[in-house]
Structure formats: C-alpha cells, structure tokens
XYZ file of C-alpha atoms in Angstrom:
298
model
C 121.853 127.312 110.637
C 120.356 129.543 107.960
C 117.940 126.747 106.995
C 116.711 126.447 110.602
C 116.165 130.219 110.795
C 114.268 130.118 107.508
C 112.058 127.290 108.735
C 111.421 129.098 112.032
C 110.406 132.266 110.191
C 108.029 130.342 107.917
C 106.482 128.582 110.912
C 105.967 131.927 112.666
C 104.228 133.341 109.589
C 101.938 130.291 109.413
C 101.065 130.631 113.107
C 100.233 134.337 112.668
C 98.015 133.570 109.634
C 96.219 130.856 111.573
C 95.566 133.236 114.477
C 94.146 135.844 112.098
C 91.837 133.230 110.583
C 90.674 132.059 114.025
C 89.969 135.630 115.163
C 88.012 136.315 111.980
C 85.990 133.128 112.402
C 85.179 134.009 116.004
C 83.955 137.459 114.957
C 81.835 135.954 112.183
C 80.195 133.497 114.583
C 79.558 136.211 117.163
C 78.061 138.489 114.525
C 75.894 135.664 113.202
C 74.542 134.908 116.677
C 73.719 138.532 117.450
C 72.338 139.632 114.081
C 68.949 137.886 114.243
C 67.489 140.637 116.416
C 68.784 143.216 113.929
C 66.896 141.750 110.969
C 64.032 144.098 110.024
C 60.656 142.500 110.658
C 59.852 142.899 106.960
C 62.317 140.139 106.117
C 62.485 138.182 109.353
C 60.997 134.720 109.069
C 57.731 133.951 110.795
C 56.138 137.392 110.344
C 52.700 138.079 108.909
C 52.685 140.495 105.990
C 49.407 142.006 104.779
C 49.621 143.878 101.488
C 46.627 146.062 100.659
C 47.223 146.610 96.986
C 46.533 149.916 95.300
C 43.803 148.694 92.949
C 41.653 151.822 92.809
C 38.211 151.966 94.393
C 38.355 148.280 95.082
C 39.715 145.715 97.516
C 42.530 143.198 97.276
C 44.655 142.144 100.228
C 47.371 139.479 100.162
C 48.385 137.782 103.413
C 51.714 135.951 103.729
C 53.252 133.953 106.575
C 56.285 131.947 105.464
C 54.914 129.725 102.663
C 51.228 130.300 103.522
C 49.369 132.743 101.262
C 45.848 134.089 101.596
C 43.911 136.623 99.561
C 40.841 138.634 100.488
C 39.013 139.944 97.406
C 40.448 140.417 93.940
C 39.800 144.008 92.887
C 38.237 144.940 89.567
C 38.710 143.207 86.215
C 41.252 145.887 85.284
C 43.184 145.319 88.516
C 44.423 141.920 87.357
C 47.710 143.197 85.932
C 48.564 144.823 89.280
C 47.662 141.694 91.236
C 49.435 139.375 88.789
C 52.607 141.493 88.926
C 52.588 141.354 92.721
C 52.150 137.581 92.738
C 54.949 137.083 90.224
C 57.278 139.525 91.985
C 56.788 137.518 95.180
C 57.055 134.116 93.436
C 53.507 133.215 94.518
C 52.085 130.344 92.483
C 49.714 128.958 95.125
C 47.067 130.607 97.279
C 46.016 128.573 100.302
C 42.762 130.440 100.904
C 40.803 132.983 98.905
C 37.980 134.876 100.613
C 35.560 136.695 98.309
C 33.554 138.915 100.612
C 30.681 139.625 98.202
C 29.917 139.826 94.492
C 30.394 143.464 93.494
C 32.805 143.779 90.564
C 35.328 145.782 92.598
C 35.784 142.738 94.853
C 35.556 139.801 92.427
C 36.513 141.404 89.110
C 39.820 139.540 88.759
C 38.728 136.347 90.512
C 38.219 134.218 87.400
C 41.610 135.222 85.969
C 43.352 134.502 89.257
C 41.647 131.113 89.550
C 42.892 130.212 86.088
C 46.475 131.390 86.627
C 47.226 130.415 90.241
C 46.585 127.221 92.194
C 43.900 128.298 94.680
C 43.389 125.538 97.240
C 40.335 126.778 99.184
C 37.675 129.325 98.254
C 35.267 130.953 100.718
C 32.273 132.889 99.396
C 29.218 134.687 100.737
C 26.144 132.457 100.565
C 23.601 134.376 98.502
C 22.596 134.816 94.867
C 23.601 138.095 93.252
C 22.440 139.852 90.110
C 25.781 141.597 89.620
C 27.510 141.166 86.244
C 30.522 139.114 87.383
C 28.560 136.707 89.555
C 27.517 134.224 86.835
C 31.031 133.954 85.399
C 32.493 133.323 88.838
C 29.936 130.635 89.613
C 30.674 128.942 86.296
C 34.420 128.962 86.990
C 34.067 127.204 90.345
C 31.281 124.715 89.598
C 33.646 121.759 89.108
C 36.071 122.706 91.850
C 36.459 121.029 95.197
C 37.027 122.908 98.448
C 34.571 125.696 97.651
C 32.681 126.891 100.724
C 29.579 129.083 100.717
C 29.750 130.475 104.213
C 26.402 130.661 106.004
C 27.638 130.232 109.556
C 30.707 131.313 111.477
C 33.734 129.224 110.563
C 37.348 129.103 111.713
C 40.520 127.549 110.354
C 44.214 127.714 111.146
C 47.476 127.643 109.262
C 50.102 127.084 111.949
C 50.187 130.370 113.901
C 47.691 132.132 111.623
C 44.017 131.882 112.617
C 41.136 132.937 110.379
C 37.540 133.496 111.528
C 34.874 134.271 108.923
C 31.536 135.774 109.932
C 28.603 135.844 107.484
C 25.469 137.902 108.049
C 23.714 136.586 111.169
C 20.260 137.680 109.928
C 20.495 137.623 106.129
C 16.742 137.821 105.528
C 16.626 141.391 106.757
C 19.428 142.345 104.362
C 18.378 140.458 101.242
C 15.147 142.450 100.987
C 17.132 145.652 100.394
C 18.182 145.164 96.763
C 20.174 148.417 96.631
C 22.496 147.550 99.521
C 22.145 143.754 99.577
C 25.547 142.839 98.147
C 27.489 145.169 100.409
C 25.599 144.144 103.529
C 26.026 140.436 102.795
C 29.813 140.835 102.895
C 31.791 138.238 104.788
C 33.630 139.812 107.722
C 36.969 138.215 108.596
C 39.149 138.339 111.701
C 42.802 137.370 111.274
C 44.738 136.511 114.422
C 48.510 136.251 114.511
C 50.180 135.993 117.874
C 48.743 138.681 120.136
C 47.513 140.831 117.248
C 44.149 140.873 115.453
C 43.184 142.233 112.044
C 39.548 142.879 111.078
C 38.461 142.933 107.421
C 34.991 144.496 107.234
C 34.192 144.074 103.549
C 31.678 146.656 102.342
C 29.215 146.404 105.236
C 26.873 149.358 105.588
C 24.536 150.687 108.276
C 22.134 147.736 108.639
C 24.857 145.094 108.617
C 27.071 147.159 110.891
C 24.187 147.158 113.362
C 24.017 143.369 113.162
C 27.765 143.033 113.578
C 27.721 145.299 116.640
C 25.082 143.067 118.241
C 26.525 139.703 117.140
C 27.902 137.279 119.692
C 31.594 137.429 118.824
C 34.463 139.726 119.728
C 35.223 142.555 117.333
C 38.217 143.901 119.234
C 41.173 144.251 116.869
C 44.431 146.146 116.583
C 43.903 146.913 112.882
C 40.807 147.344 110.723
C 40.210 147.467 106.998
C 37.424 150.039 107.041
C 34.073 149.151 105.460
C 33.030 150.246 101.979
C 36.033 152.240 100.791
C 35.932 154.791 103.584
C 32.182 155.278 103.717
C 30.597 156.761 106.838
C 27.355 155.806 108.555
C 25.733 156.913 111.809
C 26.932 153.770 113.599
C 30.536 153.886 112.350
C 31.579 155.532 115.615
C 29.982 152.697 117.596
C 31.748 150.120 115.446
C 35.105 151.790 116.005
C 34.530 152.105 119.741
C 33.987 148.339 119.923
C 36.855 147.386 117.618
C 39.151 149.942 119.289
C 41.922 149.711 116.662
C 45.282 151.421 116.608
C 45.400 151.356 112.804
C 42.823 151.818 110.037
C 43.233 150.942 106.365
C 41.027 152.510 103.712
C 41.035 150.814 100.315
C 39.859 153.363 97.759
C 41.008 155.966 95.223
C 40.569 159.602 94.265
C 37.631 158.388 92.152
C 35.724 157.876 95.393
C 37.661 159.446 98.291
C 36.973 158.469 101.873
C 34.264 160.609 103.443
C 35.444 163.599 105.452
C 33.282 162.565 108.408
C 35.134 159.251 108.611
C 38.568 160.886 108.368
C 37.615 163.364 111.093
C 36.302 160.549 113.294
C 39.455 158.450 112.888
C 41.591 161.490 113.654
C 39.589 162.364 116.768
C 40.037 158.806 118.048
C 43.785 158.903 117.454
C 43.673 156.012 114.986
C 46.642 155.926 112.606
C 45.074 155.878 109.135
C 46.389 154.751 105.742
C 44.657 155.078 102.368
C 45.523 153.119 99.207
C 44.757 156.256 97.194
C 48.377 157.163 97.913
C 49.900 153.747 97.253
C 50.017 150.111 98.285
C 50.030 149.596 102.065
C 52.235 146.940 103.677
C 51.551 145.793 107.244
C 54.096 143.566 109.007
C 53.327 141.818 112.290
C 55.838 139.807 114.328
C 53.083 138.464 116.660
C 53.637 141.230 119.206
C 53.943 144.451 117.217
C 52.678 146.006 114.011
C 54.598 148.151 111.542
C 52.999 149.784 108.508
C 54.693 151.309 105.484
C 53.235 152.764 102.319
C 54.702 152.584 98.852
C 54.075 155.820 96.980
C 52.297 155.645 93.640
C-alpha cells in the first residue's frame, strides 16, 4: 500500500511539473508572437538606416537596408579612420553602390582608400573633368574597374525596396564656364525612395545649379533633405525648400565652417526639424512609413 501511495505521489509531482512547463511554453510563444511590434525600428529588419557621419566640413553618408549598403561621398582624406571604424563596427565589407557627387576633397578625400579596402560593386561619378587635387588619383584608381558610371543623364536603379535616382546637371555648359563654382554646381543630386518616404541628397549645389534643379523636369518633393554645401545659403534656397517641402533637414558641416545663420533662421521659420553633424553623427531610420532621427553626441 505504501508503494502505491509513493508511486501516486511521484506521478502527481510529474504531472504538476509538466503543467508548469506547458504554461511556460505557452507564455513564451505568446510573447514571441506579440514582440515583433515592440522591436525598436533601429533594429527591426527591413528598415532603411542613413548614417551621416561626423567627418567635419565634409560629406559621408552610409545607407543600409538589410544586406544592401550604399555610400554617398567619402569625406576628406583625414576622415578615413572615422569611416573605416564605422564600416568595421557594422561588419561592412561590401558596398553595393558608391555615389561621388563631385570632386572636391571634402567629398572624395577617402575614396581611394575605401576602394582599396572594401569591395565596391558599382561607382557613380559626375561626368566632368576637375582640376582639384584628388581628382587624378581617383581616376587612376578606377581606370581598370568595371561598373564605373559617369552620370550625364538621369538614371535610376533599385535594390529590392530601395530606389535610387541620380540627377546630373541638366545644362552643364552654363556651369562649367564658372571655374570658381564649377565643382560644386556639377554635383550629382540623388533621391532615395524607401516605401512612402523620400530622401534628397543635394551635394554642394549653389545658386546657379539650384536654379536649374528648381526648373528641371523631375519631382523634388521629399520628406528629408541633406542641405546643399554644408549649410550654405543662397537667394533661391527658400524656393528650393518650398518645392522639396521636407520635414527634416540634415546639415553636414563643422564648427570650422558653421551653417549660415540665414539658413538656420529659414529652416526654423518653416518648421523643419534640423540636425547638424557639428554636434555628432546623425542616424536616420525609416520603416517605409515613418522617420526617426537620433544624434550621437561627439
């Protein structure tokens, strides 16, 4: 009789343990099914992340969607350590597309080093000859490469849900005659589309090119803009912003050359949320329907 009671007690304990395990498993499954919506967009799969690196009075933006990586400009020669650290920290060994907007050293300074250290699959460049110091070295580094495109007409390409449109100068002759502003005005302008959101990268375009862009036959409307020429201001900047109509503005510059007060006042008066790399790297995350921006302090 004692043996039967002992066996009954053991069986009861096993049943209770099994019930506890089943309840725990059910809670785990329920939590797993409901937690996807709780994942911050910064780490949720399928989001676009744009990182405007703090590289001084210069430009370098890294775009990431899952395993697709793009880069727009490469900062100065001295910015390479910052860019290289970011790539290594994010385990980036391949860049699917590199857009070099124009040939000033603060946009292509680290290009040759990046091309030698990372597998860059496609390179898009402005189609003009420059006299700037880093131009010849860049041309030499790409002369034997395939998939190098000198953009002299509007082009588009897609990577799954990411669409890229690149717009060169529509009337380059009028810009090339101005040797002082030629490089800036010949900048490639890029529109990135991800879901319902658009991101405009305006290179270093100045007054004459801005006028062309305003009158060109393509849509400039965007939710987010990388402002031209490190926060410079021209008389037609207000017109440009009225057409783009962004919610967010990014200024890539430093205390060496702060954004002009007139531009800051204009952005403020239009209610455009503004971020400046002077104060740290800027990270934009888009889940196709919304945009969130954070800034990492220096």
